[in-house]
PDB file of C-alpha atoms in Angstrom:
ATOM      1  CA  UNK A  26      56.298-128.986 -77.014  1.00 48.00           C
ATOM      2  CA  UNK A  27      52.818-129.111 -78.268  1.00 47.00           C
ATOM      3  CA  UNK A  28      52.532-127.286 -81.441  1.00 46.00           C
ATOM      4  CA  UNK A  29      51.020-127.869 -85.506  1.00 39.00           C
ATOM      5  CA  UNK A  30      53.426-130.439 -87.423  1.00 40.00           C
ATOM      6  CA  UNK A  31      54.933-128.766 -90.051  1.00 39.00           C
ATOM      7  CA  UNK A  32      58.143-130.185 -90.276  1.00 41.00           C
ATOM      8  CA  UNK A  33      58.274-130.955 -94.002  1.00 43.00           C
ATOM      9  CA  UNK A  34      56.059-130.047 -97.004  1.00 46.00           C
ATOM     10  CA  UNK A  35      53.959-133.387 -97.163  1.00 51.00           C
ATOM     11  CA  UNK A  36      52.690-133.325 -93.529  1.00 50.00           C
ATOM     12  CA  UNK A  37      49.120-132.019 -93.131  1.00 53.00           C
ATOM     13  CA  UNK A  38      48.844-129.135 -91.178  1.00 57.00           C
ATOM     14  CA  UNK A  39      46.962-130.110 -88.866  1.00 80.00           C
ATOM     15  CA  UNK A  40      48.909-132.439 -87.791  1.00 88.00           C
ATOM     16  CA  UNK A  41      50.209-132.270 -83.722  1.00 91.00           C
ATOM     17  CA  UNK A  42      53.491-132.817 -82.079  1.00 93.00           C
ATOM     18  CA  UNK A  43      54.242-133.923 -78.530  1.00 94.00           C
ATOM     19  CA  UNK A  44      57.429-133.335 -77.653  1.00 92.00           C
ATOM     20  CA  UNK A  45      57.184-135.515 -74.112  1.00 92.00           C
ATOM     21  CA  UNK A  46      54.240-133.100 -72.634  1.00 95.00           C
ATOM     22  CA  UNK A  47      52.752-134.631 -69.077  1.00 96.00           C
ATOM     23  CA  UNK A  48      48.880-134.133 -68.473  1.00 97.00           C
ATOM     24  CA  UNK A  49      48.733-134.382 -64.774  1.00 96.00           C
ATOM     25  CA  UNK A  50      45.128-135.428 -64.090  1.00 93.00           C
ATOM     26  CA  UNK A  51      42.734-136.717 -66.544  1.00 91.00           C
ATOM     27  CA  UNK A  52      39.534-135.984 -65.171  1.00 82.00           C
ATOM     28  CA  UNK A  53      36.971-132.968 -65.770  1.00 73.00           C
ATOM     29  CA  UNK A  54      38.444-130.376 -68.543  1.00 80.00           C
ATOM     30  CA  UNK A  55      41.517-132.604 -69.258  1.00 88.00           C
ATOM     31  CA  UNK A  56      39.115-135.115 -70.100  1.00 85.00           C
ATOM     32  CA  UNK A  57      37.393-133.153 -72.713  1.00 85.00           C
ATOM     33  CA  UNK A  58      41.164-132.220 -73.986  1.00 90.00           C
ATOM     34  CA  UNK A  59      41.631-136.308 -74.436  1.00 91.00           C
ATOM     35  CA  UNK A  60      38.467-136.765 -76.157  1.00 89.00           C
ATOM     36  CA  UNK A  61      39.399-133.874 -78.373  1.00 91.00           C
ATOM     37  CA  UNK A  62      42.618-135.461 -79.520  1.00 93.00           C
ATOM     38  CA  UNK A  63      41.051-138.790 -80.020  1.00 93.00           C
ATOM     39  CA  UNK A  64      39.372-137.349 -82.869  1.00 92.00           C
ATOM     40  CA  UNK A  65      41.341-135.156 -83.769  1.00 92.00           C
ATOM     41  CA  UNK A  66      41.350-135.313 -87.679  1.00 89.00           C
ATOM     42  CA  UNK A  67      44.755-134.895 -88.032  1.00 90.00           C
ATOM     43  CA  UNK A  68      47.700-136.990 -87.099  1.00 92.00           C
ATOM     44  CA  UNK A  69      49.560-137.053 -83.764  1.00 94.00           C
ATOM     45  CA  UNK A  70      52.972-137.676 -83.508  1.00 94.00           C
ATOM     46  CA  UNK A  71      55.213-137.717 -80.266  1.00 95.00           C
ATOM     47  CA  UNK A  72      55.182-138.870 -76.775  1.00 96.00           C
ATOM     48  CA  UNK A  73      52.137-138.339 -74.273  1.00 96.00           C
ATOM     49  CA  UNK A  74      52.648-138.565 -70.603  1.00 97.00           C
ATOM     50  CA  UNK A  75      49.114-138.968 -68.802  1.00 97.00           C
ATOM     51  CA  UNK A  76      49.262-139.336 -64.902  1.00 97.00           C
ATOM     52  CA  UNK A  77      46.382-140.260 -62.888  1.00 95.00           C
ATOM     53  CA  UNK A  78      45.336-142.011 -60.087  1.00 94.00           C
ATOM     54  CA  UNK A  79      41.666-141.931 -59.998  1.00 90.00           C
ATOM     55  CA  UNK A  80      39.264-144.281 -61.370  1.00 90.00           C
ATOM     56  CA  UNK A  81      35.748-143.754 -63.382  1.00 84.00           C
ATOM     57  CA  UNK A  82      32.725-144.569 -61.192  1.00 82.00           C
ATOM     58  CA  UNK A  83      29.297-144.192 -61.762  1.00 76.00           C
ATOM     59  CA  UNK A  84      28.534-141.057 -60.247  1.00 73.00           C
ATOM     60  CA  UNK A  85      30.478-138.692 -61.863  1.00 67.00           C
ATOM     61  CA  UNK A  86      29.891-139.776 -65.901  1.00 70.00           C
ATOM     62  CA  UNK A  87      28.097-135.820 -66.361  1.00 70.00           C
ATOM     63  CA  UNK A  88      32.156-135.108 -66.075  1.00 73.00           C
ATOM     64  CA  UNK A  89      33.530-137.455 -68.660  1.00 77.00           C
ATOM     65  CA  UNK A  90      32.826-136.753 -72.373  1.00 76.00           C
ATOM     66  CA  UNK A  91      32.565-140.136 -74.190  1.00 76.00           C
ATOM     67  CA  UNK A  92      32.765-142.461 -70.569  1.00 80.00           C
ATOM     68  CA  UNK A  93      31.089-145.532 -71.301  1.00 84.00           C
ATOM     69  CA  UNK A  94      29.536-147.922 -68.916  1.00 85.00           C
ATOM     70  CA  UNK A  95      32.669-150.414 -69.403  1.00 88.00           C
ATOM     71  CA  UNK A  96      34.682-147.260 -68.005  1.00 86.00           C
ATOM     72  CA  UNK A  97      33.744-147.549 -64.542  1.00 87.00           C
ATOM     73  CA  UNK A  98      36.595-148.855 -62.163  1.00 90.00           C
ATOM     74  CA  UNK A  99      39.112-148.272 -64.597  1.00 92.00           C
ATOM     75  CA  UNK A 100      42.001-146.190 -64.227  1.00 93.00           C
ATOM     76  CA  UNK A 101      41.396-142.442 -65.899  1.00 91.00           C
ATOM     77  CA  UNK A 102      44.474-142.417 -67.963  1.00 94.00           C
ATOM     78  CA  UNK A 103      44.655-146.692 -68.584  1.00 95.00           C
ATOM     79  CA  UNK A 104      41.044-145.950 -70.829  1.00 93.00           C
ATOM     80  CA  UNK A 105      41.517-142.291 -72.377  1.00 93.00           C
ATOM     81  CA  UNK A 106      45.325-144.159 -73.992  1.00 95.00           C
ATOM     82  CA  UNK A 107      43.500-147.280 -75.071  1.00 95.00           C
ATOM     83  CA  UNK A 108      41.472-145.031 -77.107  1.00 93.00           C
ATOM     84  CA  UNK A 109      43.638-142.493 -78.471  1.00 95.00           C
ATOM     85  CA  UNK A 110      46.388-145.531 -79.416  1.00 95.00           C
ATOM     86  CA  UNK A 111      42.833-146.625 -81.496  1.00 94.00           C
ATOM     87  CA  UNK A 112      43.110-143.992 -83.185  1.00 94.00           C
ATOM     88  CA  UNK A 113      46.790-142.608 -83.039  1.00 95.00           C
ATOM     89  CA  UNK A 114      48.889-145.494 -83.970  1.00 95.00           C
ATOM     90  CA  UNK A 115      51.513-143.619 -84.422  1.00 95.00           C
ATOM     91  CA  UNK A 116      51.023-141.402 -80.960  1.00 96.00           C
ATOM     92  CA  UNK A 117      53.514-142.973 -77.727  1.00 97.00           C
ATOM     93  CA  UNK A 118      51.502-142.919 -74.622  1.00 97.00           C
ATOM     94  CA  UNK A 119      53.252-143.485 -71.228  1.00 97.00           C
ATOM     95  CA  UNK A 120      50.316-144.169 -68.623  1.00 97.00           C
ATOM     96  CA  UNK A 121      51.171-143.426 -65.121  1.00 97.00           C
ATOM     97  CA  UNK A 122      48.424-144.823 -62.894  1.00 97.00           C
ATOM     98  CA  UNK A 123      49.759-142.764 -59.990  1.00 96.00           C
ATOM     99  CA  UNK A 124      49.504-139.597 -58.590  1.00 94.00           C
ATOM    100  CA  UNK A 125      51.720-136.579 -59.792  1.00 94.00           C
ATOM    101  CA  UNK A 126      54.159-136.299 -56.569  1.00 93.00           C
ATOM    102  CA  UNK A 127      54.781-140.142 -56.601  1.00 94.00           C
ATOM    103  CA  UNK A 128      55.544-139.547 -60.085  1.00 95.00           C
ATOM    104  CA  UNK A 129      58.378-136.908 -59.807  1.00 94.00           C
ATOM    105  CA  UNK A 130      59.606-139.375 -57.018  1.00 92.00           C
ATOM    106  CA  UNK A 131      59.601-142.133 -58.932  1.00 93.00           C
ATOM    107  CA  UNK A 132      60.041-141.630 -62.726  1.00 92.00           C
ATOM    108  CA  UNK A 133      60.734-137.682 -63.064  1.00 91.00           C
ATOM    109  CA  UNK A 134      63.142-136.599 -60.358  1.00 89.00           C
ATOM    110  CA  UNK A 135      64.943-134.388 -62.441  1.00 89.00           C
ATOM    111  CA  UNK A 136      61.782-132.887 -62.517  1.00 88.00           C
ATOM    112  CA  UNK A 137      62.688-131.098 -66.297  1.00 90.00           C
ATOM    113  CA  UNK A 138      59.417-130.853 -67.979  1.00 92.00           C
ATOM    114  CA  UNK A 139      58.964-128.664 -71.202  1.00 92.00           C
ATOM    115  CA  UNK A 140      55.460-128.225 -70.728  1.00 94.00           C
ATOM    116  CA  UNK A 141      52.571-129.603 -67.913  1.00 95.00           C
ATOM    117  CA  UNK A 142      49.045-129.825 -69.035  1.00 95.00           C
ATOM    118  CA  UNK A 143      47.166-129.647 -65.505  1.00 95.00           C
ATOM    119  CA  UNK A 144      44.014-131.063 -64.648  1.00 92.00           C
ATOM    120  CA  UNK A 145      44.536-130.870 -60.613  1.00 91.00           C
ATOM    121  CA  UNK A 146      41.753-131.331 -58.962  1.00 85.00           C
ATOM    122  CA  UNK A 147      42.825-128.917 -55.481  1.00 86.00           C
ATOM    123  CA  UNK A 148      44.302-125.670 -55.448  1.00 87.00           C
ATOM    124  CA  UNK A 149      47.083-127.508 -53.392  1.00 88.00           C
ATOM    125  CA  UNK A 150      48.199-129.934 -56.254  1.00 91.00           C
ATOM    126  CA  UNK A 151      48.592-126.533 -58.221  1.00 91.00           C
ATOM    127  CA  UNK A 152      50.939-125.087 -56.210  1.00 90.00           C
ATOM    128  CA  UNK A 153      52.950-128.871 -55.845  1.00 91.00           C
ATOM    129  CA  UNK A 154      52.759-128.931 -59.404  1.00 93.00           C
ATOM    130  CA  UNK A 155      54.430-124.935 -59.803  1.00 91.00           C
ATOM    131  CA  UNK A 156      56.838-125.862 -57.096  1.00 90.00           C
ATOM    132  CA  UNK A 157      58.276-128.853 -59.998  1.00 90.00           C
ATOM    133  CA  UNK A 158      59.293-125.787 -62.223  1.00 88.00           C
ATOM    134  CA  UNK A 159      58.121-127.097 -65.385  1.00 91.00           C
ATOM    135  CA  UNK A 160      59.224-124.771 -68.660  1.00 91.00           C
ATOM    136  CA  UNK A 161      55.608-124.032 -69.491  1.00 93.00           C
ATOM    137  CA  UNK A 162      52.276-124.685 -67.744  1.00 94.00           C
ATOM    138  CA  UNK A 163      48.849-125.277 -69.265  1.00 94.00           C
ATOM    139  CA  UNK A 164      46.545-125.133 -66.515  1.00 94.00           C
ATOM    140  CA  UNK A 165      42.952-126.229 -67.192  1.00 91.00           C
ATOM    141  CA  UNK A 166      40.281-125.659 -64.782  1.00 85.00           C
ATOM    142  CA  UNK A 167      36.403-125.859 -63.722  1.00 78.00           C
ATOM    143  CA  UNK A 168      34.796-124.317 -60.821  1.00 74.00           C
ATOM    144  CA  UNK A 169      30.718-124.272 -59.610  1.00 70.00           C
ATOM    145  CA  UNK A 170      29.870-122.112 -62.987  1.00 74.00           C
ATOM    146  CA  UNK A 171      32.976-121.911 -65.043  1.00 77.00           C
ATOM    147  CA  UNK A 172      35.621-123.378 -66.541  1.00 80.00           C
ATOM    148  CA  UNK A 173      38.745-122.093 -68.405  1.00 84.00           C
ATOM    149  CA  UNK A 174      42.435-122.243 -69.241  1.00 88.00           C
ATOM    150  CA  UNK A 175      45.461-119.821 -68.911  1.00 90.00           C
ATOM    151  CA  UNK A 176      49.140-120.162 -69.480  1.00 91.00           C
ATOM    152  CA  UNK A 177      52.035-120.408 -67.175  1.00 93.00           C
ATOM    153  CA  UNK A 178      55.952-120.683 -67.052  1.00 90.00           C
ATOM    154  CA  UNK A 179      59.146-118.600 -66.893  1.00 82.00           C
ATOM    155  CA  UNK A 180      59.917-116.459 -70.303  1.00 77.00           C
ATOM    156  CA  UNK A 181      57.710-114.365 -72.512  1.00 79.00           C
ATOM    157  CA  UNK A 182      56.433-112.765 -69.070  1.00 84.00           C
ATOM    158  CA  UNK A 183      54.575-115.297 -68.092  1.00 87.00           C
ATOM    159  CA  UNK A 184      52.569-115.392 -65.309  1.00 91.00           C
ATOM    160  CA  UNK A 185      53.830-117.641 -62.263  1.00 89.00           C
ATOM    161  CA  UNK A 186      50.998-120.885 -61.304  1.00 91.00           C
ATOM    162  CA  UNK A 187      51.986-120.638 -57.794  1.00 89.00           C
ATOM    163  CA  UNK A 188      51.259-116.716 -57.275  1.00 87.00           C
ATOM    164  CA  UNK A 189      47.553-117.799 -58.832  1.00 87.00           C
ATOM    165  CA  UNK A 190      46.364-120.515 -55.894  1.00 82.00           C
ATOM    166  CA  UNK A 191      47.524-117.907 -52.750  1.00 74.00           C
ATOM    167  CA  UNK A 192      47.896-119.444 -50.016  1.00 69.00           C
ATOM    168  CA  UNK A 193      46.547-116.891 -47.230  1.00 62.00           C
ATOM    169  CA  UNK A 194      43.985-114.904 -49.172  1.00 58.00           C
ATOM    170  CA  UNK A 195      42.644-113.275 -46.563  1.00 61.00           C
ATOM    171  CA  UNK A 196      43.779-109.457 -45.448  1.00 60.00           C
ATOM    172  CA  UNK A 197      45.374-109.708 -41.883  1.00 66.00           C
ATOM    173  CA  UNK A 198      42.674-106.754 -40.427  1.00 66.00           C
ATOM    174  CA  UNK A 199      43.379-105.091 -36.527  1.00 68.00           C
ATOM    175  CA  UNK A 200      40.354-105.563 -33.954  1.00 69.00           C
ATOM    176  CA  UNK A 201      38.970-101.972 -35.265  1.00 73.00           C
ATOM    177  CA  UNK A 202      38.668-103.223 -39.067  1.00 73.00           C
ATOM    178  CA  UNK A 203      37.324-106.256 -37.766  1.00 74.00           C
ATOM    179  CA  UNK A 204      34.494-105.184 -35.874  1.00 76.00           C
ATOM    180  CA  UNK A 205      33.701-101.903 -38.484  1.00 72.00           C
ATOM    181  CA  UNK A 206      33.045-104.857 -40.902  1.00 75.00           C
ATOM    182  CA  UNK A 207      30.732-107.110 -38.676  1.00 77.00           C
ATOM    183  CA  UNK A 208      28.881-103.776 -37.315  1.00 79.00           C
ATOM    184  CA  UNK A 209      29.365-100.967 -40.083  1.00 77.00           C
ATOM    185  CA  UNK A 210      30.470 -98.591 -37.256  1.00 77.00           C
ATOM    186  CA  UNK A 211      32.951 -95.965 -38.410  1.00 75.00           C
ATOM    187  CA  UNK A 212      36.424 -96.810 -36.860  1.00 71.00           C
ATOM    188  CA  UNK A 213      36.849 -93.654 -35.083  1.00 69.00           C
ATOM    189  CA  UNK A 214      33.773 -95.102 -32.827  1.00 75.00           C
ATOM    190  CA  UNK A 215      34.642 -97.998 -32.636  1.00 74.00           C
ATOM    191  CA  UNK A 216      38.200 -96.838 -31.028  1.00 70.00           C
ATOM    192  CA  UNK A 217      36.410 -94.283 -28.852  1.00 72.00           C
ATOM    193  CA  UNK A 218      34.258 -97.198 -27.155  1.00 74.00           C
ATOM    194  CA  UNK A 219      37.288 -99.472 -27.018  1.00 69.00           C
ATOM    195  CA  UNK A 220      39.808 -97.054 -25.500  1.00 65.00           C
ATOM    196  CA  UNK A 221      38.213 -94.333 -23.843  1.00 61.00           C
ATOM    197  CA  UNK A 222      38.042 -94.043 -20.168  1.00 52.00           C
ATOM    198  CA  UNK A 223      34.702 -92.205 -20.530  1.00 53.00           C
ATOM    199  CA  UNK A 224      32.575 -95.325 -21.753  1.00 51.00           C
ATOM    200  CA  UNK A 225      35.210 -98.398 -20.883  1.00 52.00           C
ATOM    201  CA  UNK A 226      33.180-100.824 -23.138  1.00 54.00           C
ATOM    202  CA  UNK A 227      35.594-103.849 -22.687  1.00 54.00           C
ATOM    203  CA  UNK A 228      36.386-106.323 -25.569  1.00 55.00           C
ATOM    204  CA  UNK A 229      34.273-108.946 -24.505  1.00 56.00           C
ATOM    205  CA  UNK A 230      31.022-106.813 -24.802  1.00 55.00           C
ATOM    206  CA  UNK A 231      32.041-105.072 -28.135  1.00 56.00           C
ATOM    207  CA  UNK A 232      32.332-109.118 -29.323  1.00 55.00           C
ATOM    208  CA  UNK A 233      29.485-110.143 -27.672  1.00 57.00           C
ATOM    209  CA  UNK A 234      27.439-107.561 -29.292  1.00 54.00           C
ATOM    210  CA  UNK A 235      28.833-108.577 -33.083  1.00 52.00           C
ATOM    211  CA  UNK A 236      27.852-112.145 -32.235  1.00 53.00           C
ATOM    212  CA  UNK A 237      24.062-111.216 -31.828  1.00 49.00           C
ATOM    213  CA  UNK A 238      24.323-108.819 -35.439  1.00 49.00           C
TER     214      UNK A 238
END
């Protein structure tokens, strides 16, 4: 779906072919992705879905590799396809200036998608986009010191995007583990002041106790 174009003996090998891949999100790491392929040296061939809803504005430009002033207020995906169609005649771009769910509603209900390239900004929008099923996942990310990408989908043994954003990622703990990790006591203390007749420590004082640690 995304791949060197090598088709024939005259095409330069570094050359790229989209075979209808969808970039949900265009903001952060996708970004730098876009600005990549604008100058890319190479030709690109294909058809590039980009889908965002956000705009440039003037406090996030740190973000956006090559934003320009003119940028601001317009639509994330609208600019980074006037510039790669600059460059990449030859390159289809379908913008989508709305978010990804409206798109599957609206233009992709069969939701068959060979590959996603995902930009999400929430955990949440991760786990919308696994729930789509698309073939294979790219999913690009950034958090408060790094950044990174990993592959997803369903042959080859890959991983599954879903199973990576958890939901509940806390361990359920009983009232023993909780209060051996707010006081360091060892449990079978803990359960001897909770339960034994000989100190009846009730609940409420164990708690109140862990509240002034």
């Amino acid at each position: 779906a995304f791949e060197l174009f090598v088709a024939s003996p005259e095409k330069k090998k570094s050359d790229l072919y989209f075979d209808n891949v969808c970039v949900f999100g265009v903001g952060a790491v996708t970004h730098s992705l876009m600005w990549l392929l604008e100058h890319w040296p190479g030709t690109l061939i294909g058809t590039l879905h980009l889908v965002d809803h956000d705009k440039y504005d003037s406090g996030n430009g740190q973000r956006y590799i090559g934003m320009r002033h003119e940028d601001i207020n317009h639509n994330n995906a609208e600019v980074m396809a006037s510039k790669l169609d600059k460059l990449h005649p030859k390159l289809k771009i379908d913008v989508n200036q709305i978010d990804m769910n409206s798109y599957f509603t609206t233009k992709k209900s069969d939701c068959k998608i060979e590959l996603a390239i995902s930009g999400l900004d929430s955990s949440q929008g991760r786990q919308e986009l696994a729930l789509k099923l698309p073939r294979r996942i790219v999913n690009m990310w950034t958090d408060s010191i790094h950044v990174g990408s990993s592959s997803f989908g369903f042959e080859n043994d890959w991983p599954c995007l879903f199973c990576a954003y958890p939901i509940n990622k806390e361990k359920n703990m009983d009232e023993t583990a909780r209060i051996h990790m707010m006081t360091g006591l060892l449990p079978f203390r803990i359960r001897h002041l909770l339960f034994s007749s000989e100190y009846c420590i009730s609940r409420t004082v164990i708690e109140s106790i862990t509240i002034l640690l």
